[in-house]
């Protein structure tokens, strides 16, 4: 009989074969094991996870999947490596990313309304904010699945006519309406401010750093203060000489871009100094008459996406050239593009003007990656779309559709 604590003999284990010695792999420090595994691709990591529980745990570490995820579509990482979806395991995001690439999803119509509208929306954590006529309604997203709760948890009003567009920033909603006014709401509270902004409808607004910029059909863009004692005071009025359809403030808070209707011979895409209101630069040199810019989106202070009536998505890098975009993608069916959104890395989603067509694009490819037709037989533009790492929401004239990419 062996001493207490000594290894058991093969007979004591009930077998005749000697116990296998422990693998020298486990003698390595965890940092070295992770370094070795970092050379594996997604398929190899998946196979490694099937060996044993310890390797399953090791191969699921976020640090191993981060490099793979940065090359995937809509995995929550920007080009600079910033994680926009912290808290969700990176391995799971890589799996869902394959569904985005291959178009595997479950479609559902989650809201319908009787009269045709031009809705706009924003996503904020567990809530979806949707404009319907003169109100903005906050719907709670269901914990499981892709649906919304039946009734809105909050309604924000103040406009006398339809809300054209709104933005959600730092627990504030800023909206522009057909009545020419701009309304500021604080989401958690009763505080709201309304001021007359333009002579005609406010087609677009943005809000950053205590400043609001608004664009209107009256051919002006304006900068508004929200500082104490100066709320609603106009700081600058920019004469754009054309109707303003889209507007966005640069992440550096130094300038803003306007997208106009291109009814004349002026570039529809121009950048203005936020402090002085002076024109800084025009983007592009060859735009056809009527090729208005309907949506703009900053990825970084120097990278900008635009789309509109000329059926192209254009990617601008103002560090290299303001005369020509660095990349462009053409809508296959020659339809105007009403809205775009980017994951700030490889994926772009666009909404077309006919039959509720949503398209997914990979910037590394020239052709459209996936297409989804959400309205048939009635034709409707996709007025707005937003997406998370798992779901895409598209607002059409009479319904809100959702694509659930967690479905296998």
mmCIF file of C-alpha atoms in Angstrom:
data_model
loop_
_atom_site.group_PDB
_atom_site.id
_atom_site.type_symbol
_atom_site.label_atom_id
_atom_site.label_comp_id
_atom_site.label_asym_id
_atom_site.label_seq_id
_atom_site.Cartn_x
_atom_site.Cartn_y
_atom_site.Cartn_z
ATOM 1 C CA UNK A 1 0.000 0.000 0.000
ATOM 2 C CA UNK A 2 1.458 3.279 -1.083
ATOM 3 C CA UNK A 3 1.965 6.302 1.078
ATOM 4 C CA UNK A 4 -0.804 8.864 1.430
ATOM 5 C CA UNK A 5 -0.771 11.299 -1.453
ATOM 6 C CA UNK A 6 1.375 9.115 -3.755
ATOM 7 C CA UNK A 7 0.214 8.341 -7.326
ATOM 8 C CA UNK A 8 -2.002 5.290 -7.645
ATOM 9 C CA UNK A 9 -0.727 2.208 -9.400
ATOM 10 C CA UNK A 10 -2.407 1.033 -12.629
ATOM 11 C CA UNK A 11 -3.968 -1.814 -10.621
ATOM 12 C CA UNK A 12 -5.494 0.678 -8.205
ATOM 13 C CA UNK A 13 -7.081 2.492 -11.140
ATOM 14 C CA UNK A 14 -8.633 -0.775 -12.222
ATOM 15 C CA UNK A 15 -6.610 -1.088 -15.420
ATOM 16 C CA UNK A 16 -3.490 -2.794 -16.622
ATOM 17 C CA UNK A 17 -2.085 0.100 -18.690
ATOM 18 C CA UNK A 18 0.090 2.831 -17.218
ATOM 19 C CA UNK A 19 -1.483 6.288 -16.942
ATOM 20 C CA UNK A 20 -0.496 8.673 -19.769
ATOM 21 C CA UNK A 21 1.884 11.416 -18.693
ATOM 22 C CA UNK A 22 0.444 14.925 -18.726
ATOM 23 C CA UNK A 23 0.847 16.784 -22.015
ATOM 24 C CA UNK A 24 3.821 19.182 -22.031
ATOM 25 C CA UNK A 25 1.478 21.669 -23.700
ATOM 26 C CA UNK A 26 -0.109 22.450 -20.340
ATOM 27 C CA UNK A 27 3.275 23.232 -18.827
ATOM 28 C CA UNK A 28 3.446 26.351 -20.983
ATOM 29 C CA UNK A 29 2.333 29.698 -19.550
ATOM 30 C CA UNK A 30 -1.115 30.804 -20.641
ATOM 31 C CA UNK A 31 0.334 33.831 -22.435
ATOM 32 C CA UNK A 32 2.424 31.504 -24.621
ATOM 33 C CA UNK A 33 -0.561 29.235 -25.298
ATOM 34 C CA UNK A 34 -2.583 32.239 -26.427
ATOM 35 C CA UNK A 35 0.263 33.347 -28.669
ATOM 36 C CA UNK A 36 0.381 29.927 -30.342
ATOM 37 C CA UNK A 37 -3.407 29.903 -30.816
ATOM 38 C CA UNK A 38 -3.333 33.413 -32.267
ATOM 39 C CA UNK A 39 -1.917 31.956 -35.503
ATOM 40 C CA UNK A 40 -5.043 29.830 -36.035
ATOM 41 C CA UNK A 41 -7.995 30.816 -38.200
ATOM 42 C CA UNK A 42 -11.655 30.564 -37.188
ATOM 43 C CA UNK A 43 -12.061 27.006 -38.454
ATOM 44 C CA UNK A 44 -8.971 25.768 -36.614
ATOM 45 C CA UNK A 45 -10.062 27.460 -33.387
ATOM 46 C CA UNK A 46 -13.449 25.789 -33.705
ATOM 47 C CA UNK A 47 -11.831 22.374 -34.053
ATOM 48 C CA UNK A 48 -9.510 23.056 -31.142
ATOM 49 C CA UNK A 49 -12.532 23.776 -28.948
ATOM 50 C CA UNK A 50 -13.755 20.202 -29.516
ATOM 51 C CA UNK A 51 -10.671 18.586 -27.956
ATOM 52 C CA UNK A 52 -11.402 19.180 -24.275
ATOM 53 C CA UNK A 53 -13.022 21.612 -21.874
ATOM 54 C CA UNK A 54 -9.789 23.437 -21.132
ATOM 55 C CA UNK A 55 -9.075 24.039 -24.806
ATOM 56 C CA UNK A 56 -12.684 25.044 -25.380
ATOM 57 C CA UNK A 57 -12.308 27.733 -22.748
ATOM 58 C CA UNK A 58 -8.914 28.813 -24.062
ATOM 59 C CA UNK A 59 -10.010 28.949 -27.712
ATOM 60 C CA UNK A 60 -13.064 31.080 -26.857
ATOM 61 C CA UNK A 61 -11.046 33.953 -25.401
ATOM 62 C CA UNK A 62 -11.842 37.331 -26.945
ATOM 63 C CA UNK A 63 -8.156 38.085 -27.485
ATOM 64 C CA UNK A 64 -7.939 35.226 -30.038
ATOM 65 C CA UNK A 65 -11.064 36.204 -31.966
ATOM 66 C CA UNK A 66 -10.411 39.944 -32.033
ATOM 67 C CA UNK A 67 -8.005 39.742 -34.982
ATOM 68 C CA UNK A 68 -10.456 37.562 -36.927
ATOM 69 C CA UNK A 69 -13.405 39.797 -36.064
ATOM 70 C CA UNK A 70 -11.702 42.923 -37.395
ATOM 71 C CA UNK A 71 -11.722 41.327 -40.844
ATOM 72 C CA UNK A 72 -15.397 40.340 -40.637
ATOM 73 C CA UNK A 73 -18.540 42.257 -41.567
ATOM 74 C CA UNK A 74 -20.340 44.109 -38.788
ATOM 75 C CA UNK A 75 -18.559 42.409 -35.903
ATOM 76 C CA UNK A 76 -18.534 45.553 -33.760
ATOM 77 C CA UNK A 77 -14.994 46.755 -34.489
ATOM 78 C CA UNK A 78 -14.048 49.962 -36.288
ATOM 79 C CA UNK A 79 -11.109 50.306 -38.671
ATOM 80 C CA UNK A 80 -9.054 51.659 -35.773
ATOM 81 C CA UNK A 81 -9.912 48.642 -33.604
ATOM 82 C CA UNK A 82 -12.387 50.359 -31.285
ATOM 83 C CA UNK A 83 -14.899 47.865 -29.888
ATOM 84 C CA UNK A 84 -18.437 49.221 -30.338
ATOM 85 C CA UNK A 85 -20.143 46.140 -28.888
ATOM 86 C CA UNK A 86 -18.234 45.475 -25.682
ATOM 87 C CA UNK A 87 -19.925 42.889 -23.506
ATOM 88 C CA UNK A 88 -20.858 40.556 -26.373
ATOM 89 C CA UNK A 89 -18.381 37.654 -26.806
ATOM 90 C CA UNK A 90 -16.289 38.272 -29.908
ATOM 91 C CA UNK A 91 -16.546 34.629 -30.989
ATOM 92 C CA UNK A 92 -20.346 34.910 -31.112
ATOM 93 C CA UNK A 93 -20.097 38.089 -33.178
ATOM 94 C CA UNK A 94 -17.866 36.324 -35.700
ATOM 95 C CA UNK A 95 -20.473 33.566 -36.054
ATOM 96 C CA UNK A 96 -23.289 36.066 -36.640
ATOM 97 C CA UNK A 97 -21.070 37.952 -39.084
ATOM 98 C CA UNK A 98 -21.181 34.946 -41.401
ATOM 99 C CA UNK A 99 -24.967 35.282 -41.522
ATOM 100 C CA UNK A 100 -24.603 38.922 -42.595
ATOM 101 C CA UNK A 101 -22.189 37.933 -45.345
ATOM 102 C CA UNK A 102 -24.377 35.134 -46.691
ATOM 103 C CA UNK A 103 -27.721 36.879 -46.170
ATOM 104 C CA UNK A 104 -29.056 34.349 -43.692
ATOM 105 C CA UNK A 105 -31.743 36.034 -41.610
ATOM 106 C CA UNK A 106 -35.348 35.937 -40.448
ATOM 107 C CA UNK A 107 -37.582 38.757 -41.713
ATOM 108 C CA UNK A 108 -40.447 40.264 -39.767
ATOM 109 C CA UNK A 109 -42.750 43.264 -40.011
ATOM 110 C CA UNK A 110 -42.927 44.595 -36.454
ATOM 111 C CA UNK A 111 -44.988 47.782 -36.916
ATOM 112 C CA UNK A 112 -47.571 48.994 -39.440
ATOM 113 C CA UNK A 113 -49.386 52.305 -39.796
ATOM 114 C CA UNK A 114 -52.347 53.218 -41.982
ATOM 115 C CA UNK A 115 -51.201 56.379 -43.767
ATOM 116 C CA UNK A 116 -47.950 56.665 -45.701
ATOM 117 C CA UNK A 117 -45.216 58.546 -43.834
ATOM 118 C CA UNK A 118 -41.538 59.390 -44.249
ATOM 119 C CA UNK A 119 -40.254 57.910 -40.970
ATOM 120 C CA UNK A 120 -36.836 58.352 -39.421
ATOM 121 C CA UNK A 121 -35.354 56.358 -36.544
ATOM 122 C CA UNK A 122 -32.446 55.895 -34.157
ATOM 123 C CA UNK A 123 -31.244 52.938 -32.073
ATOM 124 C CA UNK A 124 -30.093 53.427 -28.496
ATOM 125 C CA UNK A 125 -29.318 50.307 -26.491
ATOM 126 C CA UNK A 126 -32.629 48.670 -25.635
ATOM 127 C CA UNK A 127 -34.798 51.271 -27.369
ATOM 128 C CA UNK A 128 -35.738 52.159 -30.918
ATOM 129 C CA UNK A 129 -36.917 55.729 -31.540
ATOM 130 C CA UNK A 130 -39.206 56.152 -34.548
ATOM 131 C CA UNK A 131 -40.823 59.278 -35.973
ATOM 132 C CA UNK A 132 -44.457 58.870 -36.993
ATOM 133 C CA UNK A 133 -46.099 62.043 -38.326
ATOM 134 C CA UNK A 134 -45.485 64.881 -35.814
ATOM 135 C CA UNK A 135 -44.353 62.610 -32.947
ATOM 136 C CA UNK A 136 -41.288 60.576 -32.032
ATOM 137 C CA UNK A 137 -42.053 57.344 -30.198
ATOM 138 C CA UNK A 138 -39.709 55.224 -28.086
ATOM 139 C CA UNK A 139 -40.242 51.457 -28.369
ATOM 140 C CA UNK A 140 -38.574 48.967 -26.073
ATOM 141 C CA UNK A 141 -36.798 46.148 -27.895
ATOM 142 C CA UNK A 142 -37.839 42.684 -26.763
ATOM 143 C CA UNK A 143 -35.227 40.903 -24.687
ATOM 144 C CA UNK A 144 -35.459 37.779 -26.849
ATOM 145 C CA UNK A 145 -35.954 37.975 -30.585
ATOM 146 C CA UNK A 146 -36.257 40.938 -32.875
ATOM 147 C CA UNK A 147 -39.650 42.394 -32.008
ATOM 148 C CA UNK A 148 -40.747 45.553 -30.256
ATOM 149 C CA UNK A 149 -43.130 45.972 -27.396
ATOM 150 C CA UNK A 150 -46.586 46.719 -28.704
ATOM 151 C CA UNK A 151 -46.992 50.183 -27.217
ATOM 152 C CA UNK A 152 -44.357 52.951 -27.038
ATOM 153 C CA UNK A 153 -42.952 53.697 -23.606
ATOM 154 C CA UNK A 154 -42.579 57.414 -24.365
ATOM 155 C CA UNK A 155 -43.830 59.903 -26.934
ATOM 156 C CA UNK A 156 -41.993 63.132 -27.763
ATOM 157 C CA UNK A 157 -44.048 65.825 -29.440
ATOM 158 C CA UNK A 158 -43.777 69.520 -30.204
ATOM 159 C CA UNK A 159 -43.992 69.908 -33.977
ATOM 160 C CA UNK A 160 -47.125 71.117 -35.730
ATOM 161 C CA UNK A 161 -46.258 69.136 -38.863
ATOM 162 C CA UNK A 162 -44.400 65.911 -39.612
ATOM 163 C CA UNK A 163 -40.945 65.306 -38.184
ATOM 164 C CA UNK A 164 -38.527 65.254 -41.123
ATOM 165 C CA UNK A 165 -35.447 63.985 -39.308
ATOM 166 C CA UNK A 166 -34.047 63.731 -35.815
ATOM 167 C CA UNK A 167 -30.878 62.687 -34.029
ATOM 168 C CA UNK A 168 -30.295 61.079 -30.653
ATOM 169 C CA UNK A 169 -27.154 62.233 -28.809
ATOM 170 C CA UNK A 170 -26.263 62.102 -25.100
ATOM 171 C CA UNK A 171 -29.825 61.385 -23.935
ATOM 172 C CA UNK A 172 -31.201 64.256 -26.023
ATOM 173 C CA UNK A 173 -33.408 64.191 -29.101
ATOM 174 C CA UNK A 174 -33.098 67.034 -31.600
ATOM 175 C CA UNK A 175 -35.674 67.061 -34.377
ATOM 176 C CA UNK A 176 -36.515 69.187 -37.384
ATOM 177 C CA UNK A 177 -40.024 69.412 -38.732
ATOM 178 C CA UNK A 178 -42.130 70.484 -41.662
ATOM 179 C CA UNK A 179 -43.243 73.506 -39.626
ATOM 180 C CA UNK A 180 -39.726 74.996 -39.866
ATOM 181 C CA UNK A 181 -38.969 74.498 -36.188
ATOM 182 C CA UNK A 182 -36.288 72.640 -34.245
ATOM 183 C CA UNK A 183 -37.248 70.869 -31.014
ATOM 184 C CA UNK A 184 -34.886 69.651 -28.295
ATOM 185 C CA UNK A 185 -36.087 66.979 -25.838
ATOM 186 C CA UNK A 186 -34.304 65.496 -22.854
ATOM 187 C CA UNK A 187 -35.186 61.802 -22.910
ATOM 188 C CA UNK A 188 -35.252 61.266 -19.142
ATOM 189 C CA UNK A 189 -37.247 64.254 -18.020
ATOM 190 C CA UNK A 190 -39.810 66.796 -19.097
ATOM 191 C CA UNK A 191 -37.314 69.372 -20.362
ATOM 192 C CA UNK A 192 -37.893 70.491 -23.954
ATOM 193 C CA UNK A 193 -37.131 73.564 -26.042
ATOM 194 C CA UNK A 194 -38.707 74.596 -29.328
ATOM 195 C CA UNK A 195 -37.601 77.454 -31.540
ATOM 196 C CA UNK A 196 -38.473 78.691 -35.008
ATOM 197 C CA UNK A 197 -35.457 77.853 -37.161
ATOM 198 C CA UNK A 198 -36.278 78.201 -40.867
ATOM 199 C CA UNK A 199 -38.865 79.697 -43.176
ATOM 200 C CA UNK A 200 -39.593 76.290 -44.689
ATOM 201 C CA UNK A 201 -39.333 72.682 -43.546
ATOM 202 C CA UNK A 202 -36.210 71.562 -41.713
ATOM 203 C CA UNK A 203 -35.067 68.578 -43.762
ATOM 204 C CA UNK A 204 -32.084 67.571 -41.620
ATOM 205 C CA UNK A 205 -30.417 68.197 -38.265
ATOM 206 C CA UNK A 206 -27.348 67.122 -36.310
ATOM 207 C CA UNK A 207 -26.285 67.742 -32.724
ATOM 208 C CA UNK A 208 -22.768 67.538 -31.258
ATOM 209 C CA UNK A 209 -20.745 69.375 -28.646
ATOM 210 C CA UNK A 210 -23.549 71.676 -27.541
ATOM 211 C CA UNK A 211 -24.253 72.870 -31.084
ATOM 212 C CA UNK A 212 -27.108 72.092 -33.467
ATOM 213 C CA UNK A 213 -26.827 72.389 -37.233
ATOM 214 C CA UNK A 214 -29.959 72.392 -39.374
ATOM 215 C CA UNK A 215 -30.618 72.395 -43.111
ATOM 216 C CA UNK A 216 -33.780 73.479 -44.848
ATOM 217 C CA UNK A 217 -35.680 73.736 -48.072
ATOM 218 C CA UNK A 218 -35.249 77.504 -47.738
ATOM 219 C CA UNK A 219 -31.660 77.086 -49.046
ATOM 220 C CA UNK A 220 -29.906 77.797 -45.786
ATOM 221 C CA UNK A 221 -27.999 75.870 -43.148
ATOM 222 C CA UNK A 222 -27.826 77.279 -39.639
ATOM 223 C CA UNK A 223 -25.720 76.750 -36.522
ATOM 224 C CA UNK A 224 -27.507 77.035 -33.157
ATOM 225 C CA UNK A 225 -26.159 77.376 -29.638
ATOM 226 C CA UNK A 226 -27.331 75.298 -26.692
ATOM 227 C CA UNK A 227 -25.073 76.885 -24.089
ATOM 228 C CA UNK A 228 -26.601 78.335 -20.924
ATOM 229 C CA UNK A 229 -28.376 81.576 -21.603
ATOM 230 C CA UNK A 230 -28.043 81.191 -25.384
ATOM 231 C CA UNK A 231 -30.318 78.216 -26.088
ATOM 232 C CA UNK A 232 -31.810 78.549 -29.541
ATOM 233 C CA UNK A 233 -29.614 81.482 -30.559
ATOM 234 C CA UNK A 234 -28.521 81.344 -34.210
ATOM 235 C CA UNK A 235 -24.726 81.653 -34.456
ATOM 236 C CA UNK A 236 -24.371 81.440 -38.228
ATOM 237 C CA UNK A 237 -26.597 81.352 -41.299
ATOM 238 C CA UNK A 238 -25.015 79.722 -44.333
ATOM 239 C CA UNK A 239 -26.483 80.548 -47.732
ATOM 240 C CA UNK A 240 -26.257 77.237 -49.575
ATOM 241 C CA UNK A 241 -28.074 78.508 -52.701
ATOM 242 C CA UNK A 242 -29.837 75.157 -52.854
ATOM 243 C CA UNK A 243 -32.189 73.014 -50.785
ATOM 244 C CA UNK A 244 -30.355 71.142 -48.025
ATOM 245 C CA UNK A 245 -31.292 67.458 -47.827
ATOM 246 C CA UNK A 246 -28.625 66.132 -45.441
ATOM 247 C CA UNK A 247 -26.193 67.456 -42.858
ATOM 248 C CA UNK A 248 -23.583 66.069 -40.431
ATOM 249 C CA UNK A 249 -21.105 67.484 -37.931
ATOM 250 C CA UNK A 250 -17.524 66.218 -38.113
ATOM 251 C CA UNK A 251 -16.411 64.080 -35.132
ATOM 252 C CA UNK A 252 -13.727 66.727 -34.469
ATOM 253 C CA UNK A 253 -16.498 69.327 -33.943
ATOM 254 C CA UNK A 254 -14.613 71.713 -36.222
ATOM 255 C CA UNK A 255 -16.761 71.576 -39.357
ATOM 256 C CA UNK A 256 -19.971 70.246 -40.844
ATOM 257 C CA UNK A 257 -20.964 68.905 -44.242
ATOM 258 C CA UNK A 258 -24.121 69.698 -46.209
ATOM 259 C CA UNK A 259 -25.698 67.613 -48.956
ATOM 260 C CA UNK A 260 -27.876 69.710 -51.257
ATOM 261 C CA UNK A 261 -30.273 69.139 -54.160
ATOM 262 C CA UNK A 262 -27.777 70.023 -56.921
ATOM 263 C CA UNK A 263 -30.308 72.087 -58.872
ATOM 264 C CA UNK A 264 -27.608 74.473 -60.069
ATOM 265 C CA UNK A 265 -23.930 74.229 -60.921
ATOM 266 C CA UNK A 266 -22.647 74.111 -57.354
ATOM 267 C CA UNK A 267 -21.233 70.943 -55.800
ATOM 268 C CA UNK A 268 -23.952 69.299 -53.694
ATOM 269 C CA UNK A 269 -21.416 68.217 -51.085
ATOM 270 C CA UNK A 270 -19.666 71.016 -49.200
ATOM 271 C CA UNK A 271 -17.810 71.342 -45.908
ATOM 272 C CA UNK A 272 -18.210 74.465 -43.739
ATOM 273 C CA UNK A 273 -16.303 75.776 -40.742
ATOM 274 C CA UNK A 274 -18.415 75.288 -37.625
ATOM 275 C CA UNK A 275 -17.015 78.306 -35.792
ATOM 276 C CA UNK A 276 -17.213 80.899 -38.572
ATOM 277 C CA UNK A 277 -19.726 79.411 -40.990
ATOM 278 C CA UNK A 278 -17.302 79.927 -43.892
ATOM 279 C CA UNK A 279 -16.974 77.461 -46.773
ATOM 280 C CA UNK A 280 -13.902 75.249 -46.385
ATOM 281 C CA UNK A 281 -14.070 72.985 -49.414
ATOM 282 C CA UNK A 282 -16.293 71.350 -52.022
ATOM 283 C CA UNK A 283 -16.178 67.593 -52.546
ATOM 284 C CA UNK A 284 -16.163 66.369 -56.130
ATOM 285 C CA UNK A 285 -16.115 68.194 -59.449
ATOM 286 C CA UNK A 286 -18.422 66.233 -61.770
ATOM 287 C CA UNK A 287 -22.026 66.081 -60.559
ATOM 288 C CA UNK A 288 -25.019 65.945 -62.874
ATOM 289 C CA UNK A 289 -27.869 68.382 -62.389
ATOM 290 C CA UNK A 290 -30.378 66.937 -59.930
ATOM 291 C CA UNK A 291 -27.857 64.540 -58.398
ATOM 292 C CA UNK A 292 -28.756 65.637 -54.881
ATOM 293 C CA UNK A 293 -27.147 64.123 -51.777
ATOM 294 C CA UNK A 294 -29.831 62.589 -49.543
ATOM 295 C CA UNK A 295 -27.675 61.171 -46.760
ATOM 296 C CA UNK A 296 -24.154 61.653 -45.386
ATOM 297 C CA UNK A 297 -22.320 59.705 -42.707
ATOM 298 C CA UNK A 298 -18.960 60.372 -41.012
ATOM 299 C CA UNK A 299 -16.932 57.269 -40.182
ATOM 300 C CA UNK A 300 -13.943 59.243 -38.908
ATOM 301 C CA UNK A 301 -13.021 62.939 -39.057
ATOM 302 C CA UNK A 302 -11.491 62.334 -42.491
ATOM 303 C CA UNK A 303 -13.663 59.534 -43.930
ATOM 304 C CA UNK A 304 -17.143 60.335 -45.185
ATOM 305 C CA UNK A 305 -19.884 58.411 -47.003
ATOM 306 C CA UNK A 306 -22.545 59.998 -49.211
ATOM 307 C CA UNK A 307 -25.446 58.807 -51.353
ATOM 308 C CA UNK A 308 -28.381 60.259 -53.256
ATOM 309 C CA UNK A 309 -30.221 60.629 -56.517
ATOM 310 C CA UNK A 310 -27.257 59.756 -58.740
ATOM 311 C CA UNK A 311 -27.515 56.086 -57.555
ATOM 312 C CA UNK A 312 -23.940 55.947 -56.182
ATOM 313 C CA UNK A 313 -22.471 55.430 -52.745
ATOM 314 C CA UNK A 314 -19.306 57.502 -52.566
ATOM 315 C CA UNK A 315 -16.461 57.159 -50.073
ATOM 316 C CA UNK A 316 -14.453 60.318 -49.458
ATOM 317 C CA UNK A 317 -11.068 60.670 -47.780
ATOM 318 C CA UNK A 318 -10.467 64.387 -47.359
ATOM 319 C CA UNK A 319 -6.829 63.726 -46.397
ATOM 320 C CA UNK A 320 -6.007 62.574 -49.923
ATOM 321 C CA UNK A 321 -8.353 64.464 -52.254
ATOM 322 C CA UNK A 322 -11.465 66.618 -52.212
ATOM 323 C CA UNK A 323 -11.840 66.481 -55.997
ATOM 324 C CA UNK A 324 -12.488 62.760 -56.321
ATOM 325 C CA UNK A 325 -13.810 60.083 -54.002
ATOM 326 C CA UNK A 326 -11.510 57.194 -53.166
ATOM 327 C CA UNK A 327 -14.142 54.538 -53.853
ATOM 328 C CA UNK A 328 -17.688 54.291 -55.212
ATOM 329 C CA UNK A 329 -20.403 51.669 -55.577
ATOM 330 C CA UNK A 330 -23.298 51.860 -58.039
ATOM 331 C CA UNK A 331 -26.824 50.766 -57.143
ATOM 332 C CA UNK A 332 -27.448 47.785 -59.499
ATOM 333 C CA UNK A 333 -31.005 48.752 -60.485
ATOM 334 C CA UNK A 334 -30.286 52.447 -61.078
ATOM 335 C CA UNK A 335 -32.407 53.556 -58.123
ATOM 336 C CA UNK A 336 -31.861 56.614 -55.969
ATOM 337 C CA UNK A 337 -30.325 55.835 -52.584
ATOM 338 C CA UNK A 338 -32.235 57.388 -49.691
ATOM 339 C CA UNK A 339 -30.059 56.341 -46.775
ATOM 340 C CA UNK A 340 -26.766 54.707 -45.850
ATOM 341 C CA UNK A 341 -25.134 53.430 -42.699
ATOM 342 C CA UNK A 342 -21.738 51.922 -41.998
ATOM 343 C CA UNK A 343 -20.245 49.695 -39.310
ATOM 344 C CA UNK A 344 -17.192 52.022 -39.548
ATOM 345 C CA UNK A 345 -15.164 49.124 -40.872
ATOM 346 C CA UNK A 346 -15.988 46.917 -43.868
ATOM 347 C CA UNK A 347 -19.794 46.933 -44.209
ATOM 348 C CA UNK A 348 -22.211 49.479 -45.677
ATOM 349 C CA UNK A 349 -26.007 49.140 -45.689
ATOM 350 C CA UNK A 350 -28.081 51.193 -48.131
ATOM 351 C CA UNK A 351 -31.782 51.810 -48.673
ATOM 352 C CA UNK A 352 -33.154 52.266 -52.210
ATOM 353 C CA UNK A 353 -36.057 54.297 -53.545
ATOM 354 C CA UNK A 354 -38.084 51.388 -55.002
ATOM 355 C CA UNK A 355 -39.674 48.298 -53.458
ATOM 356 C CA UNK A 356 -38.001 48.653 -50.084
ATOM 357 C CA UNK A 357 -34.659 47.302 -51.253
ATOM 358 C CA UNK A 358 -31.930 47.072 -48.627
ATOM 359 C CA UNK A 359 -28.453 46.184 -49.816
ATOM 360 C CA UNK A 360 -25.333 45.121 -47.946
ATOM 361 C CA UNK A 361 -21.932 46.059 -49.342
ATOM 362 C CA UNK A 362 -18.407 44.939 -48.512
ATOM 363 C CA UNK A 363 -15.984 47.804 -49.148
ATOM 364 C CA UNK A 364 -13.387 45.302 -50.305
ATOM 365 C CA UNK A 365 -15.639 44.297 -53.213
ATOM 366 C CA UNK A 366 -17.097 46.271 -56.103
ATOM 367 C CA UNK A 367 -20.447 44.491 -56.349
ATOM 368 C CA UNK A 368 -23.352 44.367 -53.937
ATOM 369 C CA UNK A 369 -22.977 41.574 -51.390
ATOM 370 C CA UNK A 370 -26.640 40.896 -50.484
ATOM 371 C CA UNK A 371 -30.068 42.341 -51.369
ATOM 372 C CA UNK A 372 -33.364 42.176 -49.468
ATOM 373 C CA UNK A 373 -36.744 43.234 -50.928
ATOM 374 C CA UNK A 374 -38.972 44.307 -48.056
ATOM 375 C CA UNK A 375 -42.054 45.743 -49.816
ATOM 376 C CA UNK A 376 -44.038 43.870 -52.445
ATOM 377 C CA UNK A 377 -46.100 44.508 -54.465
ATOM 378 C CA UNK A 378 -46.429 48.099 -53.168
ATOM 379 C CA UNK A 379 -43.323 50.118 -53.906
ATOM 380 C CA UNK A 380 -41.822 52.223 -51.135
ATOM 381 C CA UNK A 381 -38.425 53.799 -50.485
ATOM 382 C CA UNK A 382 -36.369 52.799 -47.485
ATOM 383 C CA UNK A 383 -36.400 56.172 -45.745
ATOM 384 C CA UNK A 384 -34.113 55.135 -42.914
ATOM 385 C CA UNK A 385 -32.191 52.097 -41.706
ATOM 386 C CA UNK A 386 -30.211 51.298 -38.588
ATOM 387 C CA UNK A 387 -28.468 48.127 -37.469
ATOM 388 C CA UNK A 388 -26.758 46.507 -34.512
ATOM 389 C CA UNK A 389 -24.408 43.516 -34.665
ATOM 390 C CA UNK A 390 -27.427 41.194 -34.829
ATOM 391 C CA UNK A 391 -30.422 43.075 -36.325
ATOM 392 C CA UNK A 392 -31.204 45.509 -39.118
ATOM 393 C CA UNK A 393 -34.245 47.808 -38.933
ATOM 394 C CA UNK A 394 -35.661 49.445 -42.066
ATOM 395 C CA UNK A 395 -38.407 52.104 -42.032
ATOM 396 C CA UNK A 396 -40.640 52.210 -45.110
ATOM 397 C CA UNK A 397 -43.658 54.358 -45.925
ATOM 398 C CA UNK A 398 -46.177 52.216 -44.040
ATOM 399 C CA UNK A 399 -44.204 49.692 -41.964
ATOM 400 C CA UNK A 400 -41.105 48.959 -39.949
ATOM 401 C CA UNK A 401 -39.253 45.796 -40.958
ATOM 402 C CA UNK A 402 -36.518 43.949 -39.116
ATOM 403 C CA UNK A 403 -33.957 41.418 -40.303
ATOM 404 C CA UNK A 404 -32.735 39.080 -37.557
ATOM 405 C CA UNK A 405 -29.272 37.728 -38.394
ATOM 406 C CA UNK A 406 -29.012 35.524 -35.318
ATOM 407 C CA UNK A 407 -31.278 33.019 -37.061
ATOM 408 C CA UNK A 408 -29.337 30.013 -38.298
#
